[in-house]
Tab-separated table of C-alpha atoms in Angstrom:
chain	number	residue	atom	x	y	z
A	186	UNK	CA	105.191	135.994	-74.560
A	187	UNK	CA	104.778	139.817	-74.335
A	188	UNK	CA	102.492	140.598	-77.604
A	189	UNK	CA	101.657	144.496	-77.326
A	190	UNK	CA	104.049	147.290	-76.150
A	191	UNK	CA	102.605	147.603	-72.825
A	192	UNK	CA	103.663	144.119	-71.682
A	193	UNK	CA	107.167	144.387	-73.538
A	194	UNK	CA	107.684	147.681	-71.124
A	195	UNK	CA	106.380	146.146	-68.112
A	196	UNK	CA	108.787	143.393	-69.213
A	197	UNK	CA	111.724	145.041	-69.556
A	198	UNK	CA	110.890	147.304	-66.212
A	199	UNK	CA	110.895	143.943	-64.396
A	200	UNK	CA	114.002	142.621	-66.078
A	201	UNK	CA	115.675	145.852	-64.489
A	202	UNK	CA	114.678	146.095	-60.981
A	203	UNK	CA	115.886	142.326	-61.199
A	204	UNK	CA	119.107	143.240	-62.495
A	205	UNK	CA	119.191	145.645	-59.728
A	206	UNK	CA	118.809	143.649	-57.199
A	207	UNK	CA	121.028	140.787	-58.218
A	208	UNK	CA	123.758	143.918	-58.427
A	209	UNK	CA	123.292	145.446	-55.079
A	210	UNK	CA	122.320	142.003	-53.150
A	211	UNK	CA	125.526	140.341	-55.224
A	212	UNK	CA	128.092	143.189	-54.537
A	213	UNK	CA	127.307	143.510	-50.748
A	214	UNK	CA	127.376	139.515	-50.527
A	215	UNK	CA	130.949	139.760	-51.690
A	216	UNK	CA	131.663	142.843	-49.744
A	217	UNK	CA	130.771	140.679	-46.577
A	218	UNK	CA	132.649	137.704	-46.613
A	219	UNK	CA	136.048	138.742	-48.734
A	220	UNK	CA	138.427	140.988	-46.275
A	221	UNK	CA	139.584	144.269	-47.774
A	222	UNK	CA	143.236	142.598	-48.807
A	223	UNK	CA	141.242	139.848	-50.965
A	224	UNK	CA	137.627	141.694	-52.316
A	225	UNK	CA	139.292	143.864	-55.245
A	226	UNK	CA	139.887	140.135	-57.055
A	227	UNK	CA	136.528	139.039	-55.788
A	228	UNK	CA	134.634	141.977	-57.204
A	229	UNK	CA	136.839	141.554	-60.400
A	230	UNK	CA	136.022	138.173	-61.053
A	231	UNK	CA	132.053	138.668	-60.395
A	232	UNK	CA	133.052	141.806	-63.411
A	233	UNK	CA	134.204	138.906	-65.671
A	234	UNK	CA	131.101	136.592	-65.153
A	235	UNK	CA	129.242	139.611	-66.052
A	236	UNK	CA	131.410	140.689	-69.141
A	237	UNK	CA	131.442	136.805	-70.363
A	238	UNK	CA	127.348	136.891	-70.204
A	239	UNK	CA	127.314	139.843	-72.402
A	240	UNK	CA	130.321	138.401	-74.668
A	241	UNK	CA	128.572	135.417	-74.981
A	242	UNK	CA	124.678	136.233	-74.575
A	243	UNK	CA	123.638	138.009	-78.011
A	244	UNK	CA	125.552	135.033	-80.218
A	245	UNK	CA	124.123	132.351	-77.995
A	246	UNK	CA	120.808	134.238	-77.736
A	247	UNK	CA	121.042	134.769	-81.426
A	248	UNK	CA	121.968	130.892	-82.705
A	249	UNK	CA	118.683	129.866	-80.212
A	250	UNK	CA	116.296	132.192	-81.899
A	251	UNK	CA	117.131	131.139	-85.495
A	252	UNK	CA	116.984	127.971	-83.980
A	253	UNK	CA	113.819	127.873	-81.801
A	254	UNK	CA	112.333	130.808	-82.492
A	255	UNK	CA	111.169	134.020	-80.292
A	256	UNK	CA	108.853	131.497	-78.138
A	257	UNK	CA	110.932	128.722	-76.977
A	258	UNK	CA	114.156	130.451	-76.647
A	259	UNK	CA	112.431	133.038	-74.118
A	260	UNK	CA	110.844	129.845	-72.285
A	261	UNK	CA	114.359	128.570	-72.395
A	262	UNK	CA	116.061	132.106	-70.803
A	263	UNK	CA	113.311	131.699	-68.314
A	264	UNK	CA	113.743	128.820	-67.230
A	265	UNK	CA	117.825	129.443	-66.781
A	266	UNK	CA	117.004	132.411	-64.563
A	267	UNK	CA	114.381	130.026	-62.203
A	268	UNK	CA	117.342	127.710	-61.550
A	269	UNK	CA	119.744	130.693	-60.799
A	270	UNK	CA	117.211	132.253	-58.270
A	271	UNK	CA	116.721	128.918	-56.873
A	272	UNK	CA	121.105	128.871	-56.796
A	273	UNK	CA	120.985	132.080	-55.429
A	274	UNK	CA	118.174	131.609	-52.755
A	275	UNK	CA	120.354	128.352	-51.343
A	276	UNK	CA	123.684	130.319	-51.479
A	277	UNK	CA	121.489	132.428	-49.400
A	278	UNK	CA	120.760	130.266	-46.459
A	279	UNK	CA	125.046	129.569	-46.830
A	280	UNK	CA	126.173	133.246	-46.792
A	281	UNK	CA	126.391	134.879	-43.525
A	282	UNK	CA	123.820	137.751	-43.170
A	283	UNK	CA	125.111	141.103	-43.727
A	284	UNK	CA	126.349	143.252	-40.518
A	285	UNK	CA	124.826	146.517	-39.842
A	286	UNK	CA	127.244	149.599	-39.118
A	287	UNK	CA	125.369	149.044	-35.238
A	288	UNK	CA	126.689	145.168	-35.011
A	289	UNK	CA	130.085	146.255	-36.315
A	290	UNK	CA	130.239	148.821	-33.021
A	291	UNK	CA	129.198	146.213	-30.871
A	292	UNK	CA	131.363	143.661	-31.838
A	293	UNK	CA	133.890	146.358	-31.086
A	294	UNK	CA	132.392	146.878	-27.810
A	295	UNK	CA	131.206	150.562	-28.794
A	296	UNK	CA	128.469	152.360	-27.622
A	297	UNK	CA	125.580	152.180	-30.220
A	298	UNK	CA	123.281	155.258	-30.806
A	299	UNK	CA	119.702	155.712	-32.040
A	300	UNK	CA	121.274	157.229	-34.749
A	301	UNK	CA	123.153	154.211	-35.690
A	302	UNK	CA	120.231	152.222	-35.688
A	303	UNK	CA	118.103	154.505	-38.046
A	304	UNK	CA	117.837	154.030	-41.975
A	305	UNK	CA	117.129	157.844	-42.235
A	306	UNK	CA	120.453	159.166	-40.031
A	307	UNK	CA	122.717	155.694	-42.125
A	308	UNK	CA	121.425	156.963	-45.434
A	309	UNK	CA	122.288	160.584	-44.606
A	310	UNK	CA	125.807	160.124	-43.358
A	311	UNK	CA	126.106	157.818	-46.762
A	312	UNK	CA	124.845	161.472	-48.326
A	313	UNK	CA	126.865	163.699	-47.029
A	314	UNK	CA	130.132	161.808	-47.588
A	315	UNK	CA	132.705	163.366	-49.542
A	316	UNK	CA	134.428	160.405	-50.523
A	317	UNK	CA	131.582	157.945	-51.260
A	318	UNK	CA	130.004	161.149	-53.405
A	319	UNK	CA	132.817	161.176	-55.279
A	320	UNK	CA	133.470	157.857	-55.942
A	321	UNK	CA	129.864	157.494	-56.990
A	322	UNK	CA	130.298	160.603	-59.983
A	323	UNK	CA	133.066	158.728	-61.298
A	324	UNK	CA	130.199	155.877	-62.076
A	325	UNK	CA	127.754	158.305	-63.349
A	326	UNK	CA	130.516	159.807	-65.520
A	327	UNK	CA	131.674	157.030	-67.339
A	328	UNK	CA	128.769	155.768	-67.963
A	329	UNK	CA	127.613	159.076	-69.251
A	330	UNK	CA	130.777	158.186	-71.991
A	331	UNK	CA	129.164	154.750	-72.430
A	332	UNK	CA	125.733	155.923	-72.917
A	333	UNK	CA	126.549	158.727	-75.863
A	334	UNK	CA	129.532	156.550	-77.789
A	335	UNK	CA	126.986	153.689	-78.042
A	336	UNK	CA	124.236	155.400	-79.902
A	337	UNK	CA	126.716	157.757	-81.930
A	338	UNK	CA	128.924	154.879	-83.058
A	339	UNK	CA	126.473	153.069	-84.713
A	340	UNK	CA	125.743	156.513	-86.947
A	341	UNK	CA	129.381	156.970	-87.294
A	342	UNK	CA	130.659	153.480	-88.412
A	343	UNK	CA	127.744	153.745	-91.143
A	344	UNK	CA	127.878	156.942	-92.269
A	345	UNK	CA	131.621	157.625	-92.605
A	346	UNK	CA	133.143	154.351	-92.777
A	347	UNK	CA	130.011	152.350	-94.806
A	348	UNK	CA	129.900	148.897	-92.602
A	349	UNK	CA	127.491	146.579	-92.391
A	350	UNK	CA	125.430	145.771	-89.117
A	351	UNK	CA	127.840	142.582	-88.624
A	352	UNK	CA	130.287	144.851	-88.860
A	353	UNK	CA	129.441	147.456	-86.219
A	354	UNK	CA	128.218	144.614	-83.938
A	355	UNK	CA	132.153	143.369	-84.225
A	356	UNK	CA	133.475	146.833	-83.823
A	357	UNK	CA	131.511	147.072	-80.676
A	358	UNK	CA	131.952	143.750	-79.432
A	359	UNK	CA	135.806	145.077	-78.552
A	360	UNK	CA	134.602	147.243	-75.712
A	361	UNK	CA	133.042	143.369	-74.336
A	362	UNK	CA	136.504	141.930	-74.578
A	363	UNK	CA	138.314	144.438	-73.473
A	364	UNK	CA	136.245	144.714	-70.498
A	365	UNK	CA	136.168	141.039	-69.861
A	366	UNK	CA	140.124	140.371	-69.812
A	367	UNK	CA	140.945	144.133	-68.127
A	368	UNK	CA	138.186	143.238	-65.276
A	369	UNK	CA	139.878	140.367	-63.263
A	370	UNK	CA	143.252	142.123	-63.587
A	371	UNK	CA	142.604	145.343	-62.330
A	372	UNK	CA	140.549	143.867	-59.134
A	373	UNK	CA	143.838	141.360	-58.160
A	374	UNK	CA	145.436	144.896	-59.334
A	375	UNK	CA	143.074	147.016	-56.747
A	376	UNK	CA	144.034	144.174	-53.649
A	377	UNK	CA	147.900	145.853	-54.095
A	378	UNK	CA	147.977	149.549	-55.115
A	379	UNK	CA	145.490	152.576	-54.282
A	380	UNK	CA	142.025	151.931	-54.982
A	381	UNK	CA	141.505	155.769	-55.667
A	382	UNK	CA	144.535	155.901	-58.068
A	383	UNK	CA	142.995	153.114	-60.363
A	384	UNK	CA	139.226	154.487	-59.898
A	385	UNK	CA	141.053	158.004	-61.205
A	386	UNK	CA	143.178	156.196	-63.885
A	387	UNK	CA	139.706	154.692	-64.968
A	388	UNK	CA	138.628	157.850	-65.416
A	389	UNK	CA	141.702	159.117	-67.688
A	390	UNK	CA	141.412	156.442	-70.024
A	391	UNK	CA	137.554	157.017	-70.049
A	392	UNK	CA	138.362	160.728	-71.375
A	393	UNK	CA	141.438	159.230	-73.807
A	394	UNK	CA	138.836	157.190	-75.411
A	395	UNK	CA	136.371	160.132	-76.195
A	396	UNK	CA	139.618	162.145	-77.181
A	397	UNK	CA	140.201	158.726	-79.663
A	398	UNK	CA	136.755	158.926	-81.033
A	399	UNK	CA	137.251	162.956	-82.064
A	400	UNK	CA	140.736	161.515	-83.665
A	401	UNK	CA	138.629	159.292	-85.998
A	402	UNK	CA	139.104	161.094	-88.969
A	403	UNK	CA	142.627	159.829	-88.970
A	404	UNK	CA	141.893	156.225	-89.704
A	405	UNK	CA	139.519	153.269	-88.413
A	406	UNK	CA	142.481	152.619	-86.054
A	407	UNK	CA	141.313	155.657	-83.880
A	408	UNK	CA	137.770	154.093	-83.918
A	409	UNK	CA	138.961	150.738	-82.907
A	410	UNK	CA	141.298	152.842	-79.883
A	411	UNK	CA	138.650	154.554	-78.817
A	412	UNK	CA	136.517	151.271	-78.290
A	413	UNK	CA	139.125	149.303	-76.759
A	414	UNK	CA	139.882	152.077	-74.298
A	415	UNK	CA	136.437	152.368	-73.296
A	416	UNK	CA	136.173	148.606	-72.368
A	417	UNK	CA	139.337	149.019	-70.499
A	418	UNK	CA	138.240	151.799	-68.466
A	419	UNK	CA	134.754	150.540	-67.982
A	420	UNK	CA	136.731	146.968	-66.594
A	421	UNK	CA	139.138	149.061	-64.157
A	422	UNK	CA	136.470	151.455	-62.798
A	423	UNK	CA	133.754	149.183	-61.730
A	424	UNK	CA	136.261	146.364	-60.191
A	425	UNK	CA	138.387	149.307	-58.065
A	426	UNK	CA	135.582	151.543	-56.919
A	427	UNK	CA	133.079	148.399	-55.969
A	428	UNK	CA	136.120	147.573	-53.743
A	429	UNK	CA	136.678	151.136	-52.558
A	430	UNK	CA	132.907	151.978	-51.929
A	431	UNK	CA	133.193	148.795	-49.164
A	432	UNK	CA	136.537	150.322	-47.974
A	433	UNK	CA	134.761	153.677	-47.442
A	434	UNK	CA	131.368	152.355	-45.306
A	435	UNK	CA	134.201	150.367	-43.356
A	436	UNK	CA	136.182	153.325	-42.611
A	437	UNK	CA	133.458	155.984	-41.828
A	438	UNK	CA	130.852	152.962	-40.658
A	439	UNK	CA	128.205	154.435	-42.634
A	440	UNK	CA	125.726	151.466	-42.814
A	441	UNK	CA	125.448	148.334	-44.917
A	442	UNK	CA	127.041	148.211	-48.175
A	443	UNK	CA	124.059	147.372	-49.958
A	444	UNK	CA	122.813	151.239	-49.276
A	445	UNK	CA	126.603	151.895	-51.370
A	446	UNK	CA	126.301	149.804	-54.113
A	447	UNK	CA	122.483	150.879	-54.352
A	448	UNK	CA	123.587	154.298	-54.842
A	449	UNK	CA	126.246	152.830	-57.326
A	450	UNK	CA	123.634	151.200	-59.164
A	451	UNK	CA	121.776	154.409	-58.946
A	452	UNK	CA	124.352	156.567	-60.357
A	453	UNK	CA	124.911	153.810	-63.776
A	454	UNK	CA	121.309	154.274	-64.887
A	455	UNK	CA	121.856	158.117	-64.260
A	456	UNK	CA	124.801	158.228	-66.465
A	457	UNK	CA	123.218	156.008	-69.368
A	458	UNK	CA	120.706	158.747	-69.272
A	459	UNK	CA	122.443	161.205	-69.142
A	460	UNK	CA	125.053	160.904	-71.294
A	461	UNK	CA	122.720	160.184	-74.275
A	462	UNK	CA	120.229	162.883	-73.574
A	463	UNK	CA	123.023	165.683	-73.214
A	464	UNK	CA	125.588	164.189	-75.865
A	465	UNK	CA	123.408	163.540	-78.450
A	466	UNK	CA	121.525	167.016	-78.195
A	467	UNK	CA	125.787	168.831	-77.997
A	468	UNK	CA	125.737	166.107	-81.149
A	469	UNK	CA	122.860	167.664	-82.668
A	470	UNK	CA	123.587	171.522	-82.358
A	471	UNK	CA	127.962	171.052	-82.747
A	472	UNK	CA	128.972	167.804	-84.221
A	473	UNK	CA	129.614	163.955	-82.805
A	474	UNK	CA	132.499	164.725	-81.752
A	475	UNK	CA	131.406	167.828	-79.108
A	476	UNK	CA	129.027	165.484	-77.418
A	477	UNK	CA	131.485	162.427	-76.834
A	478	UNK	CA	134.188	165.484	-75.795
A	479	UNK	CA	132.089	167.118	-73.193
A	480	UNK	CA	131.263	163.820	-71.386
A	481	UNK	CA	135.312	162.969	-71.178
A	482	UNK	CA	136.499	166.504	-70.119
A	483	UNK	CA	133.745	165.656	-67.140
A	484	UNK	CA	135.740	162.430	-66.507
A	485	UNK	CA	139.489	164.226	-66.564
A	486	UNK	CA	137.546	167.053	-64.303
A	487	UNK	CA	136.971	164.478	-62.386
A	488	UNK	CA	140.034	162.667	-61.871
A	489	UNK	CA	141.669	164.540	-59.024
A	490	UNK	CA	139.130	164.691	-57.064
A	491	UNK	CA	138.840	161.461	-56.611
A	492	UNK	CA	142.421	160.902	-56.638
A	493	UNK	CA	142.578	163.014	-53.458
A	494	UNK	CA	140.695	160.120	-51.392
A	495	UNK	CA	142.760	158.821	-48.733
């Protein structure tokens, strides 16, 4: 109903501290009631609902407003997301509430400090943690490739290879699939081999599909690579390390894992700022290529260091 700016901003600011907190309230939900040896396929198959929504949201969204109209298909998407908040509030009252790093001590029959208790000293020790700071730049950072191939590839795929805005929505759309089939297989995938291997493999394929996008010159088939790659990475990444973020305030008992996957979440916007801002401007003074290059030599950097979590 938004018609000036203003309200369209407010809008979409409200659309993404929603999104935010369906993320970070969803995550930790999972994180609570899947063990360790079974939450890399849960987290993976809450990856797929979200790649299947953004699969299937712009066509749907699309037939409805040629349909509808602007109006009622808006009235329509509202009234979808009133009956999943009122889903959400009743799984709610289901779910067990989540344990503090304090009630996992006592339940151990540990001694529990003031410091255990405070948000301050739990969101510090979350801080200072070499592992969980890692884990975290590997979001930002592939993101950061996300957020500069988007923008660029809808310059490139018109300027040097002349298709149409179907066309580049297709193109695109094979990051979605990707990341919808390789999600659900790399979480069962994360519940049987090292989480930090496949967080750091996520991170090699992230930098093979800027190397891809350089190679484009070669043929459309580079293009297409360098897309598919992307949604692969993008699926393995955010299924292992969701997983391995829980593993980490388990082992170190650094608080709730809704702090974790709020600096997660934190991290994602980062990088989709970041990696346009920076990309675009190497883009700008170099060529296309430079910017999508710098932000996958970050990733390989990257890699061993978070390999090296144990």
């Amino acid at each position: 109903e938004a018609t000036t700016f203003r309200q369209l901003l407010v809008a979409r600011g409200a659309q993404g501290a929603a999104s935010a907190a369906v993320m970070c309230g969803g995550l930790s939900l999972i994180a609570e009631t899947h063990p360790p040896d079974v939450r890399g396929a849960a987290m993976g198959l809450a990856q797929t609902g979200l790649a299947f929504g953004l699969l299937c949201g712009p066509l749907i969204g699309g037939l409805l407003f040629q349909r509808l109209g602007r109006k009622r298909t808006f009235r329509l998407a509202a009234g979808i997301l009133m009956a999943n908040a009122a889903g959400m509030v009743g799984l709610m009252g289901l779910a067990p509430p989540e344990r503090t790093a304090e009630e996992r001590k006592r339940e151990r029959g540990e001694t529990v400090t003031e410091d255990d208790a405070s948000l301050v000293a739990s969101s510090k020790r979350l801080l200072s943690n070499r592992d969980i700071l890692a884990v975290t730049a590997s979001t930002l950072v592939v993101h950061a490739v996300v957020g500069v191939i988007k923008p660029i590839s809808q310059v490139v795929l018109d300027a040097e290879f002349g298709m149409t805005m179907v066309k580049r929505s297709f193109v695109i759309s094979i990051a979605t699939v990707a990341y919808f089939i390789t999600a659900p297989f790399s979480g069962w995938l994360s519940d049987r081999v090292s989480r930090p291997r496949l967080v750091a493999l996520s991170l090699v394929l992230m930098s093979g599909s800027s190397a891809f996008f350089a190679l484009r010159h070669l043929g459309i088939w580079a293009f297409y690579t360098c897309v598919a790659l992307l949604g692969v990475a993008l699926g393995v990444q955010k299924s292992s390390s969701q997983s391995l973020l829980a593993d980490l305030v388990d082992k170190h008992e650094l608080g709730e894992y809704s702090m974790a996957y709020a600096l997660s979440d934190v991290a994602d916007s980062v990088g989709l700022i970041i990696g346009p801002v920076v990309g675009l401007w190497l883009g700008q003074v170099f060529s296309h290529s430079v910017g999508v290059l710098a932000m996958g030599a970050l990733c390989l950097l990257l890699a061993p260091v978070v390999l090296s979590i144990k």
